[in-house]
PDB file of C-alpha atoms and ligand atoms in Angstrom:
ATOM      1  CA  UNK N 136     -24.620 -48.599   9.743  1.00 97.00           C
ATOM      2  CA  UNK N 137     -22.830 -51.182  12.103  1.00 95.00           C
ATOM      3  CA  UNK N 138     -21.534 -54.499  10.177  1.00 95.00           C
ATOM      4  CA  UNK N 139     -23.555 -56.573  13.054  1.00 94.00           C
ATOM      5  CA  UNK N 140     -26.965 -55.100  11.454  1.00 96.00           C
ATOM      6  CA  UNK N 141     -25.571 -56.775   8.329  1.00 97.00           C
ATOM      7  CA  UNK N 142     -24.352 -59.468   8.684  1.00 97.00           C
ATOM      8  CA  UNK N 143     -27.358 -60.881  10.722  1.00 96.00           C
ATOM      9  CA  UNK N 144     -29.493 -59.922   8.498  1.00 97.00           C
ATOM     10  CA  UNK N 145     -27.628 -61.837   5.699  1.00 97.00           C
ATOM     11  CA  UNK N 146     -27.830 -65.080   7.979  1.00 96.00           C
ATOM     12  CA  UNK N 147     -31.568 -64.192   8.383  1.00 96.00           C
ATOM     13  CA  UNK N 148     -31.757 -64.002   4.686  1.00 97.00           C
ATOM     14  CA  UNK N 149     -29.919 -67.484   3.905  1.00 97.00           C
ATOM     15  CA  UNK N 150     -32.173 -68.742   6.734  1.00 96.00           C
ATOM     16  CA  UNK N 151     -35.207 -68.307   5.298  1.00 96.00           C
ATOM     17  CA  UNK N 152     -34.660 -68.277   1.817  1.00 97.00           C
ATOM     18  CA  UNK N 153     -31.631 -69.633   0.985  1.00 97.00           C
ATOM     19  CA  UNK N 154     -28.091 -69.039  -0.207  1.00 98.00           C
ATOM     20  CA  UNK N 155     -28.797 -68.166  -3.530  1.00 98.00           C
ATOM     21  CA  UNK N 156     -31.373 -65.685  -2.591  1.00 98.00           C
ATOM     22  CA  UNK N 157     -28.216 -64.420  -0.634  1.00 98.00           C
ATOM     23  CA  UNK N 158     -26.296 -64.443  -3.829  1.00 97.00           C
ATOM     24  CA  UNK N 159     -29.113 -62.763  -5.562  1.00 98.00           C
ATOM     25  CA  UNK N 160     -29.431 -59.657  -3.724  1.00 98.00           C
ATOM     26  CA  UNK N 161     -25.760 -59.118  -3.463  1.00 97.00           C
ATOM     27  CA  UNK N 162     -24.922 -59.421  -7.039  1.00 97.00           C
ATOM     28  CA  UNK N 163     -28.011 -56.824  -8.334  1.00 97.00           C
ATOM     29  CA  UNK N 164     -26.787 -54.368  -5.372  1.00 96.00           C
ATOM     30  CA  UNK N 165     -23.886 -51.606  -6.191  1.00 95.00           C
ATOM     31  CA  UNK N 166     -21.981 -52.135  -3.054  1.00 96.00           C
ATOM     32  CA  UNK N 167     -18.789 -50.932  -2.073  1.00 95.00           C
ATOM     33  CA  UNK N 168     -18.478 -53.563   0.537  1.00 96.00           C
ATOM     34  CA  UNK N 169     -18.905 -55.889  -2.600  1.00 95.00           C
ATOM     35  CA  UNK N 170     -21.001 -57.609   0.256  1.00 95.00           C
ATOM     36  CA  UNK N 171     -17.967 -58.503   2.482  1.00 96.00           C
ATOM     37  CA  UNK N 172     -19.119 -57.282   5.997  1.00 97.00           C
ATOM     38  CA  UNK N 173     -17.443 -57.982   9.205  1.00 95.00           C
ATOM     39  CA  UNK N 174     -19.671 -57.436  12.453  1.00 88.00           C
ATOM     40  CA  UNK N 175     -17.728 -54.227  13.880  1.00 86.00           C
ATOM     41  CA  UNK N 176     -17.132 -52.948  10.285  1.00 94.00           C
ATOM     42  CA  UNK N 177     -19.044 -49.230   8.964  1.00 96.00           C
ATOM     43  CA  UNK N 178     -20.598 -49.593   5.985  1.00 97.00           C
ATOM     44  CA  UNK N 179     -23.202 -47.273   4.413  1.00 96.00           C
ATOM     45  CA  UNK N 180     -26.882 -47.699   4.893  1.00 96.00           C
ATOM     46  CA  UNK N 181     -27.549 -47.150   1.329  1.00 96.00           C
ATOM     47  CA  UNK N 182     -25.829 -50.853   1.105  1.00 97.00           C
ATOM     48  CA  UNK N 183     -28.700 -52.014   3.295  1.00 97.00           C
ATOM     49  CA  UNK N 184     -31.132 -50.085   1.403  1.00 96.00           C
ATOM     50  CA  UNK N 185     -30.230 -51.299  -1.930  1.00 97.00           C
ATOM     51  CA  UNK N 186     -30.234 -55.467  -0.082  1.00 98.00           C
ATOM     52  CA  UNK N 187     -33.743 -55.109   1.440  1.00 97.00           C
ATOM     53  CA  UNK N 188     -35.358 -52.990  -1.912  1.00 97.00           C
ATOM     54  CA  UNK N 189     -34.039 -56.333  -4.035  1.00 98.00           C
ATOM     55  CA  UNK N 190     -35.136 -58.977  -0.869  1.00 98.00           C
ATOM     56  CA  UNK N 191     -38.922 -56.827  -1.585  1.00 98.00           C
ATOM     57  CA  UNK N 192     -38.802 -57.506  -5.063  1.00 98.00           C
ATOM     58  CA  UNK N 193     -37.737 -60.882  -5.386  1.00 97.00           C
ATOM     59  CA  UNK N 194     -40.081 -62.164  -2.507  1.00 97.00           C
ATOM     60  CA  UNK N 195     -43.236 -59.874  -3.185  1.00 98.00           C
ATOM     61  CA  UNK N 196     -42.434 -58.715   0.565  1.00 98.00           C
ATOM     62  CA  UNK N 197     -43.116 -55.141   1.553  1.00 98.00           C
ATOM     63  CA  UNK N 198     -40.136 -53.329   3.490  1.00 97.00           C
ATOM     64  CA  UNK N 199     -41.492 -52.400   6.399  1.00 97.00           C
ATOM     65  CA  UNK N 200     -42.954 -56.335   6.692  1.00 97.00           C
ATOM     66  CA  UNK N 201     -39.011 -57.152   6.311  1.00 97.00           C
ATOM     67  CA  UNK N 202     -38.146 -55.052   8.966  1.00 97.00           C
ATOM     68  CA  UNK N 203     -40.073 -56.105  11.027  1.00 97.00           C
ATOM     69  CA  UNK N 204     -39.180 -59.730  11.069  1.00 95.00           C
ATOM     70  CA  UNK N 205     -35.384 -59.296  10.620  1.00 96.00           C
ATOM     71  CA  UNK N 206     -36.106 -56.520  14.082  1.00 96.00           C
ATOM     72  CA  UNK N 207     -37.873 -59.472  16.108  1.00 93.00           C
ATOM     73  CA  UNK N 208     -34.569 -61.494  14.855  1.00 94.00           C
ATOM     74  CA  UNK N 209     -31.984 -58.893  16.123  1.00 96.00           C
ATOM     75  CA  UNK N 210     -33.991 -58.927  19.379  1.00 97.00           C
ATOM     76  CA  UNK N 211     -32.415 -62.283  19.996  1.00 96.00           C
ATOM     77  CA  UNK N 212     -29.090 -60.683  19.358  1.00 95.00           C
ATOM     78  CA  UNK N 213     -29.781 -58.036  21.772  1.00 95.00           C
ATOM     79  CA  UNK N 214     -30.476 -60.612  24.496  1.00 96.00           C
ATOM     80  CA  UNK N 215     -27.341 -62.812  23.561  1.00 95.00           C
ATOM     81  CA  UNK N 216     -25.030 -59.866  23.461  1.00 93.00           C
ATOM     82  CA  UNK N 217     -26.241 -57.530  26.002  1.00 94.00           C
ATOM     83  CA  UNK N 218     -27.757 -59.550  29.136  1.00 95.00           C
ATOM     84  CA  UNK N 219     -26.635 -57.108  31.376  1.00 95.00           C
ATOM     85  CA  UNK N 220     -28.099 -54.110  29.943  1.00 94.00           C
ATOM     86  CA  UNK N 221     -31.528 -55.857  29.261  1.00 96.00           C
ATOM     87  CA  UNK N 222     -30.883 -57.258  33.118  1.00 96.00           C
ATOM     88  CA  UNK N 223     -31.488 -53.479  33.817  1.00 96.00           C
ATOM     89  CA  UNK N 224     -35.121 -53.216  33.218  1.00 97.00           C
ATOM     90  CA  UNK N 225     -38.142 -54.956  35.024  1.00 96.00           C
ATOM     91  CA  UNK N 226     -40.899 -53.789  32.736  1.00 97.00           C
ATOM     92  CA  UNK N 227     -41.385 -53.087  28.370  1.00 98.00           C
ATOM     93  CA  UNK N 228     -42.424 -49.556  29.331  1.00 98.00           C
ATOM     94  CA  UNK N 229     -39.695 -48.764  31.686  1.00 98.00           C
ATOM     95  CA  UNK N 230     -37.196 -50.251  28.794  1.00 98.00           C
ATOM     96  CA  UNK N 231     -38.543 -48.720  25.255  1.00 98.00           C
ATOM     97  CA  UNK N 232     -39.016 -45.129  27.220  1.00 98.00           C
ATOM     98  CA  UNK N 233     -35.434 -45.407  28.240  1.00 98.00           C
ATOM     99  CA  UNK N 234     -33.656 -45.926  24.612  1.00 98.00           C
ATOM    100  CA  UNK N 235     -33.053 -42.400  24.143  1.00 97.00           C
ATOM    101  CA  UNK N 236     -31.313 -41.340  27.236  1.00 97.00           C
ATOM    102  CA  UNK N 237     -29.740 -44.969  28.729  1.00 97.00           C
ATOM    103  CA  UNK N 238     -29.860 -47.852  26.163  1.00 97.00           C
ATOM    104  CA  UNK N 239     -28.618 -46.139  22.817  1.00 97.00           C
ATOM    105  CA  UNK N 240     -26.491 -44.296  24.999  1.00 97.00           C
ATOM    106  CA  UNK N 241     -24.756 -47.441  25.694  1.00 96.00           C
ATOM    107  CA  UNK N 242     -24.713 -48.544  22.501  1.00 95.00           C
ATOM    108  CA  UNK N 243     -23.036 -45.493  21.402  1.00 95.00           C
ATOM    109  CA  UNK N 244     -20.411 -46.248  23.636  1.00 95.00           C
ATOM    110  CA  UNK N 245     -19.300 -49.304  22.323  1.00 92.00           C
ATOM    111  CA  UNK N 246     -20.052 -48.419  18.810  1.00 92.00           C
ATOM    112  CA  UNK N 247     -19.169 -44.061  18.523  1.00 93.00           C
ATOM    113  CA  UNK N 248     -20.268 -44.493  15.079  1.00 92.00           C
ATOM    114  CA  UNK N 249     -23.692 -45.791  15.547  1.00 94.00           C
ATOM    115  CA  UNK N 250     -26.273 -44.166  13.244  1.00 96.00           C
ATOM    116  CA  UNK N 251     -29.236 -44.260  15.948  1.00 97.00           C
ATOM    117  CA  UNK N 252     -32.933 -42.830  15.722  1.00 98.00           C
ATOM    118  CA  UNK N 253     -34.273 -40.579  18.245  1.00 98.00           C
ATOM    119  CA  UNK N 254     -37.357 -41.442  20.211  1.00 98.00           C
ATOM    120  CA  UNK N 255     -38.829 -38.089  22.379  1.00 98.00           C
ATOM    121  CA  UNK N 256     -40.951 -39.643  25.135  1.00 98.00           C
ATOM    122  CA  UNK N 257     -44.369 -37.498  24.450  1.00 98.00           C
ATOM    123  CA  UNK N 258     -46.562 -39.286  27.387  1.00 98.00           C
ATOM    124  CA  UNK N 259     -46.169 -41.899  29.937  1.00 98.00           C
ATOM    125  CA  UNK N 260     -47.809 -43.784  32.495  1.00 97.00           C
ATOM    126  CA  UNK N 261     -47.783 -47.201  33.581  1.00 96.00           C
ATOM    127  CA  UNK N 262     -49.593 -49.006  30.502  1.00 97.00           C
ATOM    128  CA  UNK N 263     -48.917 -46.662  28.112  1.00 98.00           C
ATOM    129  CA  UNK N 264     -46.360 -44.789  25.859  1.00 98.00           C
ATOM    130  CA  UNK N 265     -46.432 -42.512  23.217  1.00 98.00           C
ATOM    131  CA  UNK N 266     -42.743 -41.173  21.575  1.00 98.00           C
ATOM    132  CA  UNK N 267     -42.162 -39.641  18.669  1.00 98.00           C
ATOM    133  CA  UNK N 268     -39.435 -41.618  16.858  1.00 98.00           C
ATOM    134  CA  UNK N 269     -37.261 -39.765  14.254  1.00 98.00           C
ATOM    135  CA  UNK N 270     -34.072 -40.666  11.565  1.00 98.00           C
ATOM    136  CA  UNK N 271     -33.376 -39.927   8.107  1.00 97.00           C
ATOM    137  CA  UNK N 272     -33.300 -44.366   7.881  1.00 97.00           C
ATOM    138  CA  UNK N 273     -37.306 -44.438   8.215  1.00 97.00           C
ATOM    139  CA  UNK N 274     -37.170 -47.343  10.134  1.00 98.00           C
ATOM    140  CA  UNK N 275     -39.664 -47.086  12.207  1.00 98.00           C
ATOM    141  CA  UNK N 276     -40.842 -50.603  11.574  1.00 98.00           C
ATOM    142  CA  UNK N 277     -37.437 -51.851  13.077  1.00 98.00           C
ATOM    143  CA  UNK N 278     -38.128 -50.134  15.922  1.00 98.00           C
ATOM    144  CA  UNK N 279     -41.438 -51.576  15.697  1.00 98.00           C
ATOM    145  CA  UNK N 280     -40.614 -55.551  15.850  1.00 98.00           C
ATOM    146  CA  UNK N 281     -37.919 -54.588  18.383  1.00 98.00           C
ATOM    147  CA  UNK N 282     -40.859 -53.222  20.662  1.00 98.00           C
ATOM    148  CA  UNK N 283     -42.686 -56.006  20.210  1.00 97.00           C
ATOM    149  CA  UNK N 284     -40.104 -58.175  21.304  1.00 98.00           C
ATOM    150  CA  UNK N 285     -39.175 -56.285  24.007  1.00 98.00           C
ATOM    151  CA  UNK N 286     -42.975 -56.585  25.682  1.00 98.00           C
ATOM    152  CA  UNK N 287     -42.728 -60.569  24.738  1.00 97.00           C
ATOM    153  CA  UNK N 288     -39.134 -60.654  26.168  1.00 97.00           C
ATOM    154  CA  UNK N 289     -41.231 -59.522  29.767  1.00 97.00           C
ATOM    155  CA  UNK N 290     -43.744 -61.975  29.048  1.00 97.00           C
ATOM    156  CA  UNK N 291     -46.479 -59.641  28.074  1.00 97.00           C
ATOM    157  CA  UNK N 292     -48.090 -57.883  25.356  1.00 97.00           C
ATOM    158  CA  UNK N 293     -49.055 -54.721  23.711  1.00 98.00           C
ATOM    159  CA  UNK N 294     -51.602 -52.873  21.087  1.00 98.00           C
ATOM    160  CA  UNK N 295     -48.968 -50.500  18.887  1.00 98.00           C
ATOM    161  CA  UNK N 296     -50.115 -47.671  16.822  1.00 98.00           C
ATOM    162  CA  UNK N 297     -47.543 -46.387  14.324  1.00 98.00           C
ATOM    163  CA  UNK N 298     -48.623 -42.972  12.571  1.00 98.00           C
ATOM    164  CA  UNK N 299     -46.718 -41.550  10.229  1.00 98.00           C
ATOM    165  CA  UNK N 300     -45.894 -37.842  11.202  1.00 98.00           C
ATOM    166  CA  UNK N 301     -44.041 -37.234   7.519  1.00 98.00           C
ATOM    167  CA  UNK N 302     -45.117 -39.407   4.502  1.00 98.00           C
ATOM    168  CA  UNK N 303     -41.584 -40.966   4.222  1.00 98.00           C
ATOM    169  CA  UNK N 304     -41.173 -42.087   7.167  1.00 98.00           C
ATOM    170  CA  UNK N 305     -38.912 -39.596   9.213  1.00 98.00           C
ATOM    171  CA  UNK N 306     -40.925 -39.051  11.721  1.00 98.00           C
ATOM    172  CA  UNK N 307     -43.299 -41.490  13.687  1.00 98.00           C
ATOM    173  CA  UNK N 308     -45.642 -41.765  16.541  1.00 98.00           C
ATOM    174  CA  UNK N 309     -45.608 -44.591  18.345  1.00 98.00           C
ATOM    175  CA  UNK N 310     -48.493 -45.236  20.506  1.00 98.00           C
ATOM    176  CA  UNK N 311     -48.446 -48.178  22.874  1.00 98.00           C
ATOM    177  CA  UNK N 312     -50.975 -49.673  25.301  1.00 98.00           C
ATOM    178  CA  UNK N 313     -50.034 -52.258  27.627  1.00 97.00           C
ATOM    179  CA  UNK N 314     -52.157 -55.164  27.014  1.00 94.00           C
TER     180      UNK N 314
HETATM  181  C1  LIG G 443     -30.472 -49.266  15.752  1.00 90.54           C
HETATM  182  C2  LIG G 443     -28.583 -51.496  19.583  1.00 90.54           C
HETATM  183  C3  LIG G 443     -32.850 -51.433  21.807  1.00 90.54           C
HETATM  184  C4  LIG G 443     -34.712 -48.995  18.106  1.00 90.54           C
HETATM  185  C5  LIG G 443     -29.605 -49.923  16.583  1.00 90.54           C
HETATM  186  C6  LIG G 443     -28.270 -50.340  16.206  1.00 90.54           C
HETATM  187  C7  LIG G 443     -27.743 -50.952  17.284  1.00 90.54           C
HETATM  188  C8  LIG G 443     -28.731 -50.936  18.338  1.00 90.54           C
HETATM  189  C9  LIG G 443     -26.339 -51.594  17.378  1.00 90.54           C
HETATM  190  C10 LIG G 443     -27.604 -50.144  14.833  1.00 90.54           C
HETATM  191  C11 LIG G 443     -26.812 -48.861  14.749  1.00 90.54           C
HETATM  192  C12 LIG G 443     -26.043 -48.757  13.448  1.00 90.54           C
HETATM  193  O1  LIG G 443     -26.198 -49.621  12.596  1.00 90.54           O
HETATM  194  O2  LIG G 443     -25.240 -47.804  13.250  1.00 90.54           O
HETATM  195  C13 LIG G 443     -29.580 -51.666  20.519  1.00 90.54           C
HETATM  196  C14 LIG G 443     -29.427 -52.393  21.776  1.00 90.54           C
HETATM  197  C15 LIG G 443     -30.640 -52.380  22.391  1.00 90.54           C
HETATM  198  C16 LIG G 443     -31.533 -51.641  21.525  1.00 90.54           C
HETATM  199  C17 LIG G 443     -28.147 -53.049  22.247  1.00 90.54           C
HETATM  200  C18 LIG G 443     -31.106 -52.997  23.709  1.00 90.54           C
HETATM  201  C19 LIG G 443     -30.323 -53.389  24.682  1.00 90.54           C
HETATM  202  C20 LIG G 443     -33.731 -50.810  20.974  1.00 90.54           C
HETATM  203  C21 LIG G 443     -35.151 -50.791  21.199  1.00 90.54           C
HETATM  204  C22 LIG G 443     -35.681 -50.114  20.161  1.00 90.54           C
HETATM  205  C23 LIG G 443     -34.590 -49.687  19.285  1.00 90.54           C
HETATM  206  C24 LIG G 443     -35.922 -51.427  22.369  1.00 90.54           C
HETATM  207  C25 LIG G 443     -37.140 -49.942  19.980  1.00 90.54           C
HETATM  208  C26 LIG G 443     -37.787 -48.914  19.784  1.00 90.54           C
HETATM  209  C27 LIG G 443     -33.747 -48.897  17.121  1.00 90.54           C
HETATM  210  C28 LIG G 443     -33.997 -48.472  15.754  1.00 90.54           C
HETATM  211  C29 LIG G 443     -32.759 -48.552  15.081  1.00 90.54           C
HETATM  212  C30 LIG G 443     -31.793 -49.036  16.048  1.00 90.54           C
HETATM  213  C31 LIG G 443     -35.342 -48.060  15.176  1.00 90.54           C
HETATM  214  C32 LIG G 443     -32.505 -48.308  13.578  1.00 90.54           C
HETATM  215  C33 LIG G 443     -31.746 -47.045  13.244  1.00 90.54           C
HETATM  216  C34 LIG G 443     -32.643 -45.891  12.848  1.00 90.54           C
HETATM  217  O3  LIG G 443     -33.889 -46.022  12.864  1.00 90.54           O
HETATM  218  O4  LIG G 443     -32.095 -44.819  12.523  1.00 90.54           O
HETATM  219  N1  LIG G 443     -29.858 -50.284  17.892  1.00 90.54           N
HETATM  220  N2  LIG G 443     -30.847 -51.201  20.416  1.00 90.54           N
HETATM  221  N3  LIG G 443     -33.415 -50.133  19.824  1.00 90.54           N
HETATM  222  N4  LIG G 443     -32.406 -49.219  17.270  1.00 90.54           N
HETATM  223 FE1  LIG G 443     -31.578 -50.002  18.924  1.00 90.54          FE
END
């Protein structure tokens, strides 16, 4: 997993609850990164695992609900970092059906070590979307606040469905109706 998705989320975490929280969830993690990330650094995603599962347990807040806000976060990084690509797209549909064979295949280009999802577009017409979203990560509620960012970030909204395909996680479908 890309340093970036770290060390944003770190900020996020001071942010909201503090340094020491910061501290906290460092210190009760085995990391070999001994929590030292640099934003175009590697480091493994059970590091991120092991941060968020202590974040849960010290703030009584469920994963997936911490996914999701630190997703609707690194939508703001998106935008900051990657006008151009974003500039791309007139319309949330257009955009979220496109990650699979234009956005993350950018992103792959400027990061060949990217550990991305894959999302199969299943159905699609003007107001609506379905994809199947899979990755051994299971997190499909990243890729949920980033969707709902990405309608907001076109001024508009949407109704998403998530159903989980496999109990854990690995596989997702997304069902979206333009509002
Ligand atoms: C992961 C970039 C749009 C879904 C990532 C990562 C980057 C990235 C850098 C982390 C890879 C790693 O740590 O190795 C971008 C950029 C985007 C974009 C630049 C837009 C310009 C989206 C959108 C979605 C999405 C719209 C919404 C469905 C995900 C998910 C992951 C991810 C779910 C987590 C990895 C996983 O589930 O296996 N993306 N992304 N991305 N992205 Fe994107």
């Amino acid at each position: 997993m890309k340093g970036i998705v770290f060390t944003e989320f770190l900020e996020l975490v001071e942010d909201k609850f503090g340094l020491e929280m910061v501290d906290k969830i460092i210190s009760s993690s085995t990391l070999e990164s001994e929590g030292i990330y640099t934003a175009v650094g590697t480091y493994s995603f059970s590091e991120m695992l092991q941060l968020l599962e202590h974040l849960s347990k010290n703030t009584g807040i469920s994963i997936d609900n911490l996914l999701l806000v630190y997703a609707e976060h690194f939508f703001s990084v998106i935008e900051k970092s990657y006008p151009d690509l974003l500039a791309t797209y007139k319309d949330p549909i257009e955009m979220i059906s496109s990650i699979e064979n234009h956005i993350h295949v950018e992103v792959r280009k400027i990061y060949p070590d990217a550990e991305l999802p894959t999302f199969e577009v299943i159905e699609k017409t003007n107001d609506t979307l379905t994809m199947i979203y899979k990755s051994s990560r299971a997190m499909h509620h990243f890729g949920l606040g980033l969707m709902n960012k990405t309608f907001e970030h076109f001024n508009s909204t949407a109704t998403i469905d998530l159903e989980k395909i496999k109990e854990d996680g690995t596989e997702v479908r997304f069902v979206i109706h333009k509002n």
